[in-house]
CSV table of N, CA and C in Angstrom, one decimal:
chain,number,residue,atom,x,y,z
A,461,MET,N,-5.0,-16.6,1.6
A,461,MET,CA,-4.7,-17.0,3.0
A,461,MET,C,-5.3,-15.1,4.0
A,462,THR,N,-5.4,-15.4,5.3
A,462,THR,CA,-5.7,-14.3,5.6
A,462,THR,C,-4.7,-13.6,6.2
A,463,ILE,N,-4.6,-12.0,6.4
A,463,ILE,CA,-3.8,-12.0,7.4
A,463,ILE,C,-3.1,-12.6,8.3
A,464,VAL,N,-4.0,-13.1,10.0
A,464,VAL,CA,-4.0,-14.3,11.1
A,464,VAL,C,-2.1,-14.5,9.8
A,465,GLU,N,-2.8,-15.6,9.3
A,465,GLU,CA,-1.8,-16.8,8.4
A,465,GLU,C,-0.7,-16.9,8.3
A,466,ALA,N,-0.7,-15.2,7.6
A,466,ALA,CA,0.4,-14.8,6.5
A,466,ALA,C,1.2,-15.0,8.2
A,467,ILE,N,1.2,-13.5,8.9
A,467,ILE,CA,1.9,-13.3,9.5
A,467,ILE,C,2.6,-14.4,10.5
A,468,GLN,N,1.4,-15.9,11.0
A,468,GLN,CA,2.3,-16.9,12.3
A,468,GLN,C,2.7,-18.3,11.1
A,469,SER,N,2.5,-17.4,9.9
A,469,SER,CA,3.8,-18.3,8.8
A,469,SER,C,5.0,-18.0,8.6
A,470,ASN,N,5.4,-16.6,8.9
A,470,ASN,CA,6.5,-16.1,9.1
A,470,ASN,C,7.4,-16.4,9.9
A,471,ASP,N,8.3,-17.0,10.4
A,471,ASP,CA,9.5,-17.7,10.9
A,471,ASP,C,10.5,-16.3,12.0
A,472,ASN,N,10.7,-15.1,11.4
A,472,ASN,CA,11.2,-14.1,12.1
A,472,ASN,C,9.4,-13.5,12.8
A,473,ALA,N,8.6,-13.8,13.7
A,473,ALA,CA,7.8,-12.6,13.5
A,473,ALA,C,8.1,-12.1,15.1
A,474,ILE,N,8.7,-12.3,16.1
A,474,ILE,CA,9.0,-12.2,16.8
A,474,ILE,C,10.8,-11.9,16.7
A,475,ALA,N,11.1,-10.0,17.0
A,475,ALA,CA,12.4,-10.0,16.4
A,475,ALA,C,13.4,-9.7,18.0
A,476,ALA,N,14.4,-10.1,18.7
A,476,ALA,CA,15.6,-10.1,19.3
A,476,ALA,C,15.5,-8.6,19.7
A,477,SER,N,15.2,-8.4,21.0
A,477,SER,CA,15.9,-6.8,20.7
A,477,SER,C,17.2,-6.1,20.8
A,478,HIS,N,18.0,-7.4,21.2
A,478,HIS,CA,19.3,-7.5,21.3
A,478,HIS,C,20.2,-7.2,19.7
A,479,LYS,N,19.1,-8.1,19.4
A,479,LYS,CA,20.0,-8.6,17.3
A,479,LYS,C,18.3,-8.1,16.3
A,480,GLY,N,19.4,-8.0,15.1
A,480,GLY,CA,18.5,-7.7,13.7
A,480,GLY,C,18.0,-8.8,13.1
A,481,SER,N,17.3,-7.9,12.7
A,481,SER,CA,16.2,-9.5,12.3
A,481,SER,C,16.0,-9.2,10.6
A,482,VAL,N,15.9,-10.4,9.9
A,482,VAL,CA,15.6,-10.6,8.3
A,482,VAL,C,14.5,-11.3,7.6
A,483,VAL,N,14.2,-10.6,7.9
A,483,VAL,CA,12.4,-11.1,7.1
A,483,VAL,C,12.8,-11.7,6.3
A,484,LYS,N,11.8,-13.1,6.1
A,484,LYS,CA,12.8,-13.6,4.4
A,484,LYS,C,10.9,-13.3,3.6
A,485,SER,N,11.5,-13.5,2.3
A,485,SER,CA,9.8,-13.3,1.0
A,485,SER,C,9.3,-14.2,1.5
A,486,GLY,N,7.4,-13.3,1.3
A,486,GLY,CA,7.2,-14.7,2.3
A,486,GLY,C,5.8,-14.8,2.0
A,487,ALA,N,4.8,-14.8,2.4
A,487,ALA,CA,2.7,-15.5,1.9
A,487,ALA,C,2.4,-13.6,2.0
A,488,GLY,N,1.5,-13.2,1.5
A,488,GLY,CA,1.1,-12.0,1.8
A,488,GLY,C,-0.4,-12.2,2.6
A,489,TYR,N,-1.2,-10.3,2.1
A,489,TYR,CA,-2.1,-10.8,2.2
A,489,TYR,C,-2.6,-9.6,0.6
A,490,ARG,N,-5.1,-9.9,0.6
A,490,ARG,CA,-5.2,-8.8,-0.5
A,490,ARG,C,-5.7,-7.5,1.1
A,491,ALA,N,-5.3,-7.2,1.1
A,491,ALA,CA,-5.0,-5.5,2.0
A,491,ALA,C,-7.2,-4.2,1.7
A,492,GLU,N,-7.7,-4.2,3.0
A,492,GLU,CA,-9.1,-4.0,2.2
A,492,GLU,C,-9.1,-2.6,1.3
A,493,GLN,N,-8.8,-1.8,0.5
A,493,GLN,CA,-8.4,-2.0,-0.5
A,493,GLN,C,-8.5,-2.2,-1.6
A,494,ASP,N,-8.1,-3.4,-1.6
A,494,ASP,CA,-8.1,-4.3,-2.6
A,494,ASP,C,-6.6,-4.2,-4.0
A,495,SER,N,-5.3,-4.1,-2.7
A,495,SER,CA,-3.5,-4.3,-3.3
A,495,SER,C,-3.7,-5.5,-2.2
A,496,ASP,N,-3.1,-6.1,-3.1
A,496,ASP,CA,-1.5,-7.3,-2.4
A,496,ASP,C,-1.0,-7.2,-1.6
A,497,TYR,N,-0.3,-6.8,-0.7
A,497,TYR,CA,0.7,-6.8,0.1
A,497,TYR,C,1.3,-8.8,0.4
A,498,GLU,N,3.1,-7.7,0.6
A,498,GLU,CA,3.7,-9.1,1.5
A,498,GLU,C,5.0,-8.1,2.4
A,499,PRO,N,4.4,-8.1,3.6
A,499,PRO,CA,4.3,-7.1,4.3
A,499,PRO,C,6.0,-7.7,4.7
A,500,GLY,N,7.3,-6.8,4.2
A,500,GLY,CA,8.5,-6.9,4.8
A,500,GLY,C,8.9,-6.3,6.6
A,501,VAL,N,9.4,-5.4,6.6
A,501,VAL,CA,9.5,-4.9,8.6
A,501,VAL,C,7.7,-4.3,8.8
A,502,SER,N,7.1,-5.0,9.9
A,502,SER,CA,6.3,-4.5,10.3
A,502,SER,C,5.9,-4.8,12.2
A,503,ALA,N,5.2,-4.3,12.9
A,503,ALA,CA,4.9,-4.6,13.5
A,503,ALA,C,5.0,-5.8,13.9
A,504,GLU,N,4.1,-6.5,13.5
A,504,GLU,CA,3.7,-8.1,13.3
A,504,GLU,C,4.3,-9.6,12.8
A,505,THR,N,5.9,-8.2,12.0
A,505,THR,CA,6.4,-9.6,11.3
A,505,THR,C,8.4,-8.9,12.4
A,506,VAL,N,8.7,-8.1,12.7
A,506,VAL,CA,9.9,-7.9,13.3
A,506,VAL,C,9.1,-7.1,14.1
A,507,GLY,N,7.6,-6.7,15.1
A,507,GLY,CA,8.0,-6.0,15.7
A,507,GLY,C,8.4,-4.6,16.2
A,508,SER,N,8.5,-4.1,14.6
A,508,SER,CA,8.4,-2.8,15.2
A,508,SER,C,7.4,-1.3,15.3
A,509,LYS,N,8.1,-0.8,15.6
A,509,LYS,CA,7.3,0.2,16.3
A,509,LYS,C,6.8,1.4,15.5
A,510,SER,N,7.6,2.1,14.2
A,510,SER,CA,6.9,2.9,13.9
A,510,SER,C,6.9,2.8,12.5
A,511,ILE,N,8.1,2.1,12.1
A,511,ILE,CA,7.9,1.9,10.1
A,511,ILE,C,7.6,-0.1,9.9
A,512,TRP,N,6.0,0.9,8.4
A,512,TRP,CA,6.2,-0.6,8.0
A,512,TRP,C,6.8,-0.4,6.8
A,513,LEU,N,7.6,-2.0,6.2
A,513,LEU,CA,8.1,-1.0,4.9
A,513,LEU,C,7.6,-3.2,3.8
A,514,GLY,N,6.7,-3.2,3.0
A,514,GLY,CA,7.3,-4.6,2.0
A,514,GLY,C,7.0,-3.8,0.4
A,515,ARG,N,6.5,-5.3,0.4
A,515,ARG,CA,6.1,-5.3,-1.3
A,515,ARG,C,4.1,-4.7,-1.4
A,516,ILE,N,4.0,-4.4,-3.0
A,516,ILE,CA,2.3,-4.3,-2.4
A,516,ILE,C,2.6,-4.3,-3.9
A,517,THR,N,1.8,-4.9,-4.7
A,517,THR,CA,1.4,-5.0,-6.1
A,517,THR,C,0.1,-5.3,-6.1
A,518,LEU,N,-0.5,-4.2,-7.3
A,518,LEU,CA,-1.5,-3.9,-8.0
A,518,LEU,C,-1.6,-5.0,-9.8
A,519,PRO,N,-3.0,-5.4,-9.6
A,519,PRO,CA,-3.0,-6.8,-9.8
A,519,PRO,C,-3.1,-5.8,-12.0
A,520,ALA,N,-2.4,-6.4,-12.6
A,520,ALA,CA,-3.5,-5.9,-14.3
A,520,ALA,C,-5.0,-6.0,-14.2
A,521,GLY,N,-5.6,-4.3,-14.5
A,521,GLY,CA,-6.3,-3.9,-15.1
A,521,GLY,C,-7.0,-3.9,-13.6
A,522,LYS,N,-6.5,-3.6,-12.3
A,522,LYS,CA,-6.9,-3.8,-10.9
A,522,LYS,C,-7.6,-2.0,-10.9
A,523,ARG,N,-7.2,-1.4,-9.2
A,523,ARG,CA,-7.5,-0.1,-8.5
A,523,ARG,C,-8.0,-0.2,-7.3
A,524,THR,N,-7.4,0.4,-6.5
A,524,THR,CA,-7.4,0.8,-5.3
A,524,THR,C,-8.8,0.8,-5.2
A,525,ARG,N,-10.0,0.4,-4.0
A,525,ARG,CA,-10.3,1.1,-3.5
A,525,ARG,C,-10.0,2.8,-3.3
A,526,ALA,N,-11.4,4.3,-2.5
A,526,ALA,CA,-10.7,4.6,-3.0
A,526,ALA,C,-10.4,5.6,-1.4
A,527,HIS,N,-9.2,5.4,-0.9
A,527,HIS,CA,-9.1,4.8,0.9
A,527,HIS,C,-8.3,5.8,1.1
A,528,VAL,N,-8.0,6.6,2.4
A,528,VAL,CA,-7.5,7.5,3.0
A,528,VAL,C,-6.3,6.4,4.0
A,529,HIS,N,-4.6,7.1,4.9
A,529,HIS,CA,-4.6,6.6,6.0
A,529,HIS,C,-4.2,7.4,6.7
A,530,GLU,N,-5.2,7.2,7.2
A,530,GLU,CA,-5.5,8.4,8.2
A,530,GLU,C,-4.7,8.8,9.3
A,531,HIS,N,-3.1,8.3,10.2
A,531,HIS,CA,-2.7,8.4,11.3
A,531,HIS,C,-0.7,8.8,10.4
A,532,HIS,N,-1.0,7.7,8.9
A,532,HIS,CA,0.1,7.5,8.6
A,532,HIS,C,0.7,8.1,6.4
A,533,GLU,N,2.4,8.4,6.7
A,533,GLU,CA,3.3,9.6,5.9
A,533,GLU,C,3.0,7.7,4.9
A,534,THR,N,2.6,7.9,3.3
A,534,THR,CA,3.3,6.8,2.8
A,534,THR,C,4.0,7.0,1.4
A,535,ALA,N,5.3,6.5,1.9
A,535,ALA,CA,6.5,7.1,0.6
A,535,ALA,C,6.9,5.0,-0.1
A,536,LEU,N,6.2,5.4,-1.7
A,536,LEU,CA,6.6,4.1,-2.7
A,536,LEU,C,6.9,4.4,-3.4
A,537,TYR,N,8.0,3.1,-4.2
A,537,TYR,CA,8.6,3.1,-5.4
A,537,TYR,C,8.4,2.3,-5.8
A,538,MET,N,8.3,3.1,-7.8
A,538,MET,CA,7.6,1.2,-8.5
A,538,MET,C,8.9,0.5,-9.1
A,539,LEU,N,8.8,-0.6,-9.0
A,539,LEU,CA,9.6,-1.6,-9.4
A,539,LEU,C,9.7,-1.8,-10.8
A,540,SER,N,8.0,-1.7,-11.0
A,540,SER,CA,8.1,-2.5,-12.5
A,540,SER,C,6.2,-2.3,-12.9
A,541,GLY,N,6.5,-3.0,-14.2
A,541,GLY,CA,4.9,-2.9,-14.4
A,541,GLY,C,4.9,-2.4,-15.7
A,542,ASP,N,3.4,-1.9,-16.2
A,542,ASP,CA,3.4,-0.7,-17.4
A,542,ASP,C,3.2,0.7,-16.1
A,543,GLU,N,2.4,1.4,-17.5
A,543,GLU,CA,2.5,2.8,-16.3
A,543,GLU,C,1.1,2.9,-14.9
A,544,MET,N,0.8,3.2,-13.9
A,544,MET,CA,0.1,3.0,-12.9
A,544,MET,C,-0.5,4.8,-12.6
A,545,GLU,N,-2.3,5.3,-12.9
A,545,GLU,CA,-2.6,6.7,-12.2
A,545,GLU,C,-2.3,6.2,-11.4
A,546,LEU,N,-2.0,7.3,-10.2
A,546,LEU,CA,-3.0,7.7,-8.3
A,546,LEU,C,-3.1,9.4,-8.9
A,547,TRP,N,-4.4,9.2,-8.5
A,547,TRP,CA,-5.9,10.2,-8.1
A,547,TRP,C,-5.7,10.6,-7.6
A,548,THR,N,-5.3,12.0,-6.5
A,548,THR,CA,-5.6,12.5,-5.3
A,548,THR,C,-5.7,13.5,-5.2
A,549,GLY,N,-6.5,13.3,-4.1
A,549,GLY,CA,-7.1,15.5,-3.6
A,549,GLY,C,-8.2,15.3,-3.0
A,550,ASP,N,-9.5,16.2,-2.4
A,550,ASP,CA,-10.1,16.2,-1.6
A,550,ASP,C,-11.3,15.4,-2.7
A,551,GLN,N,-11.0,16.0,-4.2
A,551,GLN,CA,-11.8,15.0,-4.5
A,551,GLN,C,-12.3,13.8,-6.0
A,552,LEU,N,-10.3,13.8,-5.9
A,552,LEU,CA,-9.8,12.9,-6.6
A,552,LEU,C,-9.4,13.6,-7.8
A,553,GLU,N,-9.3,14.3,-7.3
A,553,GLU,CA,-9.3,15.8,-8.6
A,553,GLU,C,-8.2,15.3,-9.8
A,554,TYR,N,-6.7,15.7,-9.9
A,554,TYR,CA,-5.4,15.1,-9.3
A,554,TYR,C,-4.9,14.4,-10.1
A,555,ARG,N,-4.7,13.3,-11.5
A,555,ARG,CA,-4.8,12.5,-11.8
A,555,ARG,C,-3.0,12.7,-12.4
A,556,ASP,N,-1.8,11.7,-12.1
A,556,ASP,CA,-0.4,11.4,-12.0
A,556,ASP,C,-0.8,9.9,-12.7
A,557,ILE,N,0.6,10.0,-13.9
A,557,ILE,CA,1.5,9.5,-14.1
A,557,ILE,C,2.5,8.8,-13.8
A,558,VAL,N,2.1,7.1,-13.2
A,558,VAL,CA,3.8,6.5,-11.8
A,558,VAL,C,4.3,6.1,-13.2
A,559,ARG,N,5.2,5.3,-13.4
A,559,ARG,CA,6.7,4.6,-13.9
A,559,ARG,C,7.2,4.8,-13.3
A,560,PRO,N,8.1,2.6,-13.5
A,560,PRO,CA,8.7,2.3,-12.9
A,560,PRO,C,10.1,3.2,-13.0
A,561,GLY,N,10.5,3.2,-11.7
A,561,GLY,CA,11.1,4.5,-11.1
A,561,GLY,C,10.3,5.3,-10.2
A,562,ASP,N,10.0,5.5,-11.0
A,562,ASP,CA,8.9,7.1,-9.9
A,562,ASP,C,9.3,7.0,-8.6
A,563,TYR,N,9.0,7.9,-7.8
A,563,TYR,CA,9.1,7.7,-6.3
A,563,TYR,C,7.1,8.5,-6.4
A,564,ILE,N,6.6,7.8,-4.8
A,564,ILE,CA,5.4,8.6,-5.2
A,564,ILE,C,5.4,9.1,-2.9
A,565,PHE,N,4.8,10.1,-2.9
A,565,PHE,CA,4.4,9.8,-2.1
A,565,PHE,C,3.1,10.9,-1.3
A,566,ILE,N,2.7,9.5,-0.5
A,566,ILE,CA,1.0,9.7,0.0
A,566,ILE,C,1.2,10.4,1.1
A,567,PRO,N,0.5,12.3,1.9
A,567,PRO,CA,0.8,12.7,2.9
A,567,PRO,C,-0.1,11.3,3.5
A,568,ALA,N,-0.3,11.7,5.0
A,568,ALA,CA,-1.2,11.3,5.9
A,568,ALA,C,-2.0,11.5,6.0
A,569,ASN,N,-3.4,11.7,5.4
A,569,ASN,CA,-5.2,11.1,5.6
A,569,ASN,C,-5.6,12.2,4.3
A,570,MET,N,-4.7,11.8,3.2
A,570,MET,CA,-4.8,12.4,1.8
A,570,MET,C,-5.8,11.3,0.8
A,571,LEU,N,-7.0,11.6,1.0
A,571,LEU,CA,-7.4,10.4,-0.2
A,571,LEU,C,-6.1,10.0,-1.7
A,572,HIS,N,-7.1,9.1,-1.6
A,572,HIS,CA,-6.3,8.4,-2.9
A,572,HIS,C,-6.7,7.2,-4.1
A,573,VAL,N,-6.5,7.3,-4.7
A,573,VAL,CA,-7.0,5.9,-5.3
A,573,VAL,C,-5.8,5.9,-6.9
A,574,ALA,N,-5.2,4.3,-6.7
A,574,ALA,CA,-4.1,4.0,-7.5
A,574,ALA,C,-5.1,2.7,-9.0
A,575,VAL,N,-5.1,3.2,-10.3
A,575,VAL,CA,-5.8,2.3,-10.6
A,575,VAL,C,-4.5,1.6,-12.1
A,576,ASN,N,-4.5,0.4,-12.2
A,576,ASN,CA,-3.6,-0.1,-12.6
A,576,ASN,C,-4.5,-1.2,-14.2
A,577,ARG,N,-3.8,0.1,-15.1
A,577,ARG,CA,-5.1,-0.2,-16.2
A,577,ARG,C,-4.0,-0.8,-17.5
A,578,GLY,N,-3.2,-1.9,-16.8
A,578,GLY,CA,-2.0,-2.7,-17.5
A,578,GLY,C,-2.2,-3.5,-17.7
A,579,ALA,N,-1.5,-3.8,-18.5
A,579,ALA,CA,-1.2,-5.9,-19.3
A,579,ALA,C,-0.6,-6.7,-17.9
A,580,GLN,N,0.3,-6.0,-17.2
A,580,GLN,CA,1.0,-6.2,-16.4
A,580,GLN,C,1.4,-6.0,-15.2
A,581,PRO,N,0.7,-6.5,-14.1
A,581,PRO,CA,1.0,-6.3,-12.3
A,581,PRO,C,1.8,-4.5,-11.7
A,582,ALA,N,1.5,-3.8,-11.5
A,582,ALA,CA,2.5,-2.7,-10.9
A,582,ALA,C,2.6,-3.0,-9.2
A,583,VAL,N,4.2,-3.4,-9.8
A,583,VAL,CA,4.9,-3.2,-8.4
A,583,VAL,C,5.3,-2.6,-7.7
A,584,VAL,N,5.2,-2.4,-6.2
A,584,VAL,CA,6.1,-1.7,-5.5
A,584,VAL,C,6.6,-1.9,-4.8
A,585,ILE,N,7.4,-0.6,-3.9
A,585,ILE,CA,8.4,-1.2,-2.5
A,585,ILE,C,7.9,0.1,-2.1
A,586,GLY,N,6.4,0.1,-1.0
A,586,GLY,CA,5.7,1.0,-0.2
A,586,GLY,C,7.0,0.5,1.5
A,587,ALA,N,7.0,2.1,2.0
A,587,ALA,CA,7.8,2.1,3.5
A,587,ALA,C,6.1,3.6,4.4
A,588,ARG,N,6.0,3.2,5.3
A,588,ARG,CA,4.8,3.6,6.3
A,588,ARG,C,5.7,4.4,7.7
A,589,SER,N,5.0,5.1,8.3
A,589,SER,CA,5.2,6.2,9.3
A,589,SER,C,4.7,5.9,10.5
A,590,GLU,N,3.7,3.8,10.2
A,590,GLU,CA,3.3,3.1,11.3
A,590,GLU,C,3.9,1.9,10.8
A,591,ALA,N,3.5,0.5,11.6
A,591,ALA,CA,5.5,-0.2,11.8
A,591,ALA,C,3.7,-1.7,12.0
A,592,THR,N,1.9,-0.9,11.5
A,592,THR,CA,1.2,-1.8,10.9
A,592,THR,C,0.5,-1.3,9.8
A,593,ALA,N,0.7,-2.3,8.7
A,593,ALA,CA,0.3,-1.2,6.5
A,593,ALA,C,-1.3,-1.0,7.2
A,594,GLN,N,-2.0,-2.1,7.8
A,594,GLN,CA,-3.5,-1.2,8.0
A,594,GLN,C,-4.2,-0.1,9.1
A,595,GLU,N,-3.8,-0.5,10.1
A,595,GLU,CA,-4.4,0.4,11.2
A,595,GLU,C,-6.0,1.7,10.9
A,596,SER,N,-5.0,2.3,10.6
A,596,SER,CA,-5.8,3.8,10.5
A,596,SER,C,-6.3,4.1,9.1
A,597,VAL,N,-5.9,2.8,7.6
A,597,VAL,CA,-7.0,1.7,6.2
A,597,VAL,C,-8.4,3.4,7.1
A,598,VAL,N,-9.1,4.2,5.8
A,598,VAL,CA,-10.8,3.8,6.0
A,598,VAL,C,-11.5,5.0,4.1
A,599,LEU,N,-11.7,3.6,4.1
A,599,LEU,CA,-12.4,3.8,3.3
A,599,LEU,C,-13.2,4.3,3.2
A,600,ARG,N,-13.8,5.1,1.2
A,600,ARG,CA,-14.2,6.5,1.4
A,600,ARG,C,-15.2,5.5,-0.5
A,601,PRO,N,-15.5,5.0,0.4
A,601,PRO,CA,-16.2,4.0,-0.3
A,601,PRO,C,-17.8,4.8,-1.7
A,602,GLU,N,-17.9,6.5,-1.1
A,602,GLU,CA,-18.5,7.3,-1.7
A,602,GLU,C,-17.5,8.2,-2.7
A,603,MET,N,-16.1,7.6,-2.6
A,603,MET,CA,-15.3,8.7,-3.7
A,603,MET,C,-15.1,7.3,-4.7
A,604,ASP,N,-15.4,5.8,-4.9
A,604,ASP,CA,-14.6,6.1,-5.7
A,604,ASP,C,-15.4,6.2,-7.8
A,605,CYS,N,-16.1,6.9,-7.1
A,605,CYS,CA,-16.8,6.5,-8.3
A,605,CYS,C,-16.5,8.1,-8.9
A,606,LYS,N,-15.7,8.6,-8.6
A,606,LYS,CA,-14.7,9.6,-9.3
A,606,LYS,C,-13.8,9.2,-10.0
A,607,VAL,N,-13.5,8.4,-10.0
A,607,VAL,CA,-12.2,8.6,-10.8
A,607,VAL,C,-12.9,7.1,-11.9
A,608,PRO,N,-13.3,7.6,-13.1
A,608,PRO,CA,-13.2,6.4,-14.4
A,608,PRO,C,-12.1,5.0,-14.7
């Protein structure tokens, strides 16, 4: 399913300015960095101006592509899965282990890669200080080889 189809399939695409919105779980999409996104609160789903909140899944045995989010901070909470590796730093030189129950903070413009070497999908709840999930994503393919 494309991003456009996912957005169009959401009955809550436009929020009334005088009313809160409930967004039902729905169709997601594969992001540029190769993780699966299910937006909940976003510019596309409710007309949010400054926050994105949703579920992100990294399938078992997969990794994201090296990337930065130029203009937004990211906060994540790992819900389920086996442990996941988070690689950060200018040369992806820092490796942290993330387990269910752990929180993650990624500053704006911080190079990072997530790796799920486990047998279960890694599922996180993510929040961003930008209302669209992909607007400021910049892939850094020359850095993919830095993470084993």
